[in-house]
Amino acid sequence: MPLCDINLANGIIWPRQIRLRVYRALLTYLLVMSVLLVAVMERAARKVEAGTRFYFESRALQQTFAAQSPENPDLLNHARQLKEQLDKDAARIASISDALPGAVHSVLPALVLLANQPEQDMLYKLAFTQKSDKSPMLLSFDLAVPESVARTGSPSQVFVEKWQEDPLLAKHFQELKPVRSRRETLGGIPVFITQYEATDKDN
């Protein structure tokens, strides 16, 4: 009120410098928020696009599965049943694994080696003995070699070296040792028969 020299806005309106700072701060805030809003809208648009694409792909997959498996057209239900079956199978396997010993040894590598002997060597006898479940198994076998071949070298030593060089036999059996040798006649042919023994490694 100029006539009475009264200024009702005195102390209410900020000075010009403060007003400028506030306006600039507001403009900066609005600019930053605008940039963030654009970024958020772009990210939301990408998510909506990915969700839409996933929906159509899953729907097409469900339709394909229903056409191929009409007896159980629900893909999620089928996957749930498979998971339950796998869990049951895994539990059975775990129970079997717990029941088995820490290491299981097999006589198969020895049978493979004996079956692949040279033609002049012949498996004469083969036996497996085991006194108890906790005692090692004894593998005993006889190899017959023609006398003419035996006199030209040491077939028992060659066989033992072949046995020792086989990594599978070394894994499943203790050291092979010749027990005794004897001379016999098989089918009218003089032969030397060597008996070998080996025990399996403790389980």
CSV table of C-alpha atoms in Angstrom, one decimal:
chain,number,residue,atom,x,y,z
A,1,MET,CA,0.0,0.0,0.0
A,2,PRO,CA,2.1,2.9,-1.2
A,3,LEU,CA,-0.2,5.5,0.3
A,4,CYS,CA,0.5,4.3,3.8
A,5,ASP,CA,4.0,3.1,3.1
A,6,ILE,CA,3.0,-0.5,4.1
A,7,ASN,CA,4.6,-3.5,2.4
A,8,LEU,CA,2.6,-6.6,3.3
A,9,ALA,CA,5.1,-8.9,1.3
A,10,ASN,CA,8.1,-7.7,3.3
A,11,GLY,CA,9.9,-10.8,4.7
A,12,ILE,CA,7.6,-13.2,2.7
A,13,ILE,CA,9.1,-12.9,-0.8
A,14,TRP,CA,12.7,-14.1,-1.0
A,15,PRO,CA,15.4,-11.9,-2.4
A,16,ARG,CA,16.1,-12.2,-6.1
A,17,GLN,CA,19.4,-14.1,-5.8
A,18,ILE,CA,17.7,-16.8,-3.6
A,19,ARG,CA,14.8,-17.0,-6.0
A,20,LEU,CA,17.2,-17.6,-8.9
A,21,ARG,CA,19.0,-20.4,-7.0
A,22,VAL,CA,15.7,-22.1,-6.2
A,23,TYR,CA,14.4,-21.8,-9.8
A,24,ARG,CA,17.7,-23.3,-11.1
A,25,ALA,CA,17.5,-26.1,-8.6
A,26,LEU,CA,13.9,-26.9,-9.6
A,27,LEU,CA,14.8,-26.8,-13.3
A,28,THR,CA,17.8,-29.1,-12.7
A,29,TYR,CA,15.6,-31.4,-10.7
A,30,LEU,CA,12.9,-31.5,-13.4
A,31,LEU,CA,15.6,-32.2,-16.0
A,32,VAL,CA,17.1,-35.1,-14.1
A,33,MET,CA,13.6,-36.5,-13.3
A,34,SER,CA,12.7,-36.2,-17.0
A,35,VAL,CA,15.8,-38.2,-18.1
A,36,LEU,CA,15.2,-40.8,-15.4
A,37,LEU,CA,11.5,-41.0,-16.5
A,38,VAL,CA,12.6,-41.6,-20.1
A,39,ALA,CA,15.1,-44.3,-19.0
A,40,VAL,CA,12.5,-46.0,-16.8
A,41,MET,CA,9.9,-46.0,-19.6
A,42,GLU,CA,12.4,-47.4,-22.1
A,43,ARG,CA,13.3,-50.2,-19.7
A,44,ALA,CA,9.6,-50.9,-19.0
A,45,ALA,CA,8.9,-51.1,-22.7
A,46,ARG,CA,11.7,-53.6,-23.2
A,47,LYS,CA,10.3,-55.7,-20.3
A,48,VAL,CA,6.8,-55.6,-21.8
A,49,GLU,CA,8.2,-56.6,-25.2
A,50,ALA,CA,10.2,-59.5,-23.7
A,51,GLY,CA,7.1,-60.6,-21.7
A,52,THR,CA,4.9,-60.5,-24.7
A,53,ARG,CA,7.5,-62.5,-26.8
A,54,PHE,CA,7.9,-65.1,-23.9
A,55,TYR,CA,4.1,-65.4,-23.7
A,56,PHE,CA,3.7,-66.2,-27.5
A,57,GLU,CA,6.7,-68.6,-27.4
A,58,SER,CA,5.4,-70.5,-24.4
A,59,ARG,CA,2.0,-70.7,-25.9
A,60,ALA,CA,3.4,-72.0,-29.2
A,61,LEU,CA,5.5,-74.5,-27.2
A,62,GLN,CA,2.5,-75.6,-25.2
A,63,GLN,CA,0.4,-76.1,-28.4
A,64,THR,CA,3.2,-78.1,-30.0
A,65,PHE,CA,3.6,-80.3,-26.9
A,66,ALA,CA,-0.2,-80.9,-26.8
A,67,ALA,CA,-0.2,-82.0,-30.4
A,68,GLN,CA,2.6,-84.4,-29.8
A,69,SER,CA,1.4,-85.7,-26.5
A,70,PRO,CA,-2.4,-85.8,-26.5
A,71,GLU,CA,-2.6,-88.2,-23.6
A,72,ASN,CA,-1.0,-85.6,-21.3
A,73,PRO,CA,-1.3,-82.2,-23.0
A,74,ASP,CA,-0.3,-80.1,-20.0
A,75,LEU,CA,3.4,-79.3,-20.4
A,76,LEU,CA,3.9,-78.0,-16.9
A,77,ASN,CA,2.1,-81.0,-15.4
A,78,HIS,CA,4.2,-83.4,-17.5
A,79,ALA,CA,7.4,-81.6,-16.4
A,80,ARG,CA,6.2,-81.8,-12.7
A,81,GLN,CA,5.7,-85.6,-13.1
A,82,LEU,CA,9.1,-86.1,-14.7
A,83,LYS,CA,10.7,-84.2,-11.8
A,84,GLU,CA,8.9,-86.3,-9.3
A,85,GLN,CA,10.1,-89.5,-11.1
A,86,LEU,CA,13.6,-88.2,-11.3
A,87,ASP,CA,13.6,-87.4,-7.6
A,88,LYS,CA,12.4,-91.0,-6.8
A,89,ASP,CA,15.1,-92.5,-9.1
A,90,ALA,CA,17.8,-90.3,-7.5
A,91,ALA,CA,16.7,-91.5,-4.0
A,92,ARG,CA,16.8,-95.2,-5.2
A,93,ILE,CA,20.3,-94.6,-6.7
A,94,ALA,CA,21.5,-92.9,-3.5
A,95,SER,CA,20.2,-95.8,-1.3
A,96,ILE,CA,22.0,-98.4,-3.6
A,97,SER,CA,25.1,-96.3,-3.5
A,98,ASP,CA,25.0,-96.2,0.3
A,99,ALA,CA,24.6,-100.0,0.4
A,100,LEU,CA,27.6,-100.7,-1.8
A,101,PRO,CA,31.2,-100.8,-0.5
A,102,GLY,CA,33.5,-97.9,-1.1
A,103,ALA,CA,35.3,-99.8,-3.9
A,104,VAL,CA,34.0,-102.7,-6.0
A,105,HIS,CA,36.5,-104.8,-7.9
A,106,SER,CA,35.7,-107.0,-10.8
A,107,VAL,CA,37.3,-110.2,-12.3
A,108,LEU,CA,36.3,-109.1,-15.8
A,109,PRO,CA,39.7,-107.6,-16.8
A,110,ALA,CA,41.3,-110.9,-15.8
A,111,LEU,CA,38.8,-112.9,-18.0
A,112,VAL,CA,39.5,-110.6,-20.9
A,113,LEU,CA,43.2,-111.1,-20.6
A,114,LEU,CA,42.8,-114.9,-20.3
A,115,ALA,CA,40.4,-115.0,-23.3
A,116,ASN,CA,42.9,-113.1,-25.5
A,117,GLN,CA,45.9,-115.4,-25.0
A,118,PRO,CA,48.0,-116.5,-28.0
A,119,GLU,CA,46.7,-119.7,-29.8
A,120,GLN,CA,49.5,-121.9,-28.3
A,121,ASP,CA,48.4,-121.0,-24.7
A,122,MET,CA,45.3,-122.6,-23.3
A,123,LEU,CA,43.3,-121.8,-20.2
A,124,TYR,CA,43.1,-125.2,-18.4
A,125,LYS,CA,41.3,-124.4,-15.2
A,126,LEU,CA,39.7,-121.4,-13.6
A,127,ALA,CA,38.3,-121.0,-10.1
A,128,PHE,CA,37.1,-118.2,-7.8
A,129,THR,CA,37.1,-118.8,-4.0
A,130,GLN,CA,36.1,-116.6,-1.1
A,131,LYS,CA,35.9,-117.7,2.5
A,132,SER,CA,33.6,-114.9,3.7
A,133,ASP,CA,32.1,-111.6,2.5
A,134,LYS,CA,34.9,-109.7,4.3
A,135,SER,CA,37.8,-111.8,3.0
A,136,PRO,CA,39.4,-111.2,-0.4
A,137,MET,CA,38.5,-113.3,-3.3
A,138,LEU,CA,41.1,-115.7,-4.6
A,139,LEU,CA,41.5,-116.1,-8.4
A,140,SER,CA,43.2,-119.3,-9.4
A,141,PHE,CA,43.8,-120.5,-13.0
A,142,ASP,CA,46.0,-122.8,-14.9
A,143,LEU,CA,47.6,-122.0,-18.3
A,144,ALA,CA,48.8,-124.8,-20.5
A,145,VAL,CA,51.7,-124.1,-22.9
A,146,PRO,CA,53.0,-126.7,-25.4
A,147,GLU,CA,56.4,-128.1,-24.4
A,148,SER,CA,58.0,-127.0,-27.6
A,149,VAL,CA,57.0,-123.4,-26.9
A,150,ALA,CA,58.0,-123.6,-23.2
A,151,ARG,CA,61.5,-124.8,-24.0
A,152,THR,CA,62.2,-121.7,-26.2
A,153,GLY,CA,61.7,-119.2,-23.3
A,154,SER,CA,59.8,-118.4,-20.1
A,155,PRO,CA,56.1,-118.1,-21.0
A,156,SER,CA,55.2,-117.8,-17.3
A,157,GLN,CA,57.4,-114.7,-16.9
A,158,VAL,CA,56.0,-113.2,-20.1
A,159,PHE,CA,52.5,-113.7,-18.8
A,160,VAL,CA,53.2,-112.2,-15.4
A,161,GLU,CA,54.8,-109.1,-17.0
A,162,LYS,CA,51.8,-108.7,-19.3
A,163,TRP,CA,49.5,-108.9,-16.2
A,164,GLN,CA,51.5,-106.3,-14.3
A,165,GLU,CA,51.5,-103.9,-17.3
A,166,ASP,CA,47.7,-104.0,-17.5
A,167,PRO,CA,46.3,-100.9,-15.5
A,168,LEU,CA,42.9,-102.5,-15.0
A,169,LEU,CA,44.4,-105.6,-13.5
A,170,ALA,CA,46.6,-103.5,-11.3
A,171,LYS,CA,43.5,-101.7,-10.1
A,172,HIS,CA,41.4,-104.8,-9.3
A,173,PHE,CA,44.0,-107.4,-8.2
A,174,GLN,CA,47.0,-107.8,-6.0
A,175,GLU,CA,50.3,-109.0,-7.6
A,176,LEU,CA,49.9,-112.2,-9.7
A,177,LYS,CA,52.2,-115.1,-8.7
A,178,PRO,CA,52.9,-118.5,-10.3
A,179,VAL,CA,52.3,-121.2,-7.7
A,180,ARG,CA,53.5,-124.4,-9.4
A,181,SER,CA,54.3,-125.9,-12.7
A,182,ARG,CA,53.9,-129.5,-13.9
A,183,ARG,CA,54.3,-131.4,-17.1
A,184,GLU,CA,51.3,-133.3,-18.5
A,185,THR,CA,49.9,-134.6,-21.8
A,186,LEU,CA,46.7,-133.0,-23.2
A,187,GLY,CA,45.3,-134.5,-26.4
A,188,GLY,CA,48.5,-136.4,-27.0
A,189,ILE,CA,50.5,-133.2,-26.9
A,190,PRO,CA,53.1,-132.7,-24.0
A,191,VAL,CA,52.4,-129.4,-22.3
A,192,PHE,CA,53.7,-127.5,-19.3
A,193,ILE,CA,50.8,-126.3,-17.0
A,194,THR,CA,51.5,-123.4,-14.7
A,195,GLN,CA,49.1,-122.5,-11.9
A,196,TYR,CA,48.7,-118.8,-11.0
A,197,GLU,CA,47.0,-117.1,-8.1
A,198,ALA,CA,45.9,-113.5,-7.5
A,199,THR,CA,43.6,-112.0,-4.8
A,200,ASP,CA,41.4,-109.0,-5.4
A,201,LYS,CA,42.1,-105.8,-3.6
A,202,ASP,CA,40.2,-105.3,-0.3
A,203,ASN,CA,37.0,-103.4,-0.7
